[in-house]
């Protein structure tokens, strides 16, 4: 579980956060893919599937909504993928 704070009405040209999972396997088996499991805010957030970088698509407005909850899964590329 993460708590991320972002200033409202600010533009962020880069990621606001980077999720990071570690897999000790080598090669393709050690690669991680990130994805939203539940994301009602796809219009506000973009998650880079290979890096885990979380970007804002637009400025946030605290008066409209102050807290956003979503679930992200990190999955490895092994024969039996693990989350």
C-alpha angles and dihedrals in degrees: 000000000000133000111206123186120206126179113243121241091019125126116225113198091187134039119302091208141002121217112208129195124178127218119182093205119107129236121354092350090060096052117109128212121199124207141167112251094185119013120158086165100063088130089061104036136045122194117201104225096211102039103031090232114155116211134186114236091197141000118287122236115207092198090062096042133345103187130046122189124192139148126237126194125205112202129185124221097234124131088264102034116218128205 
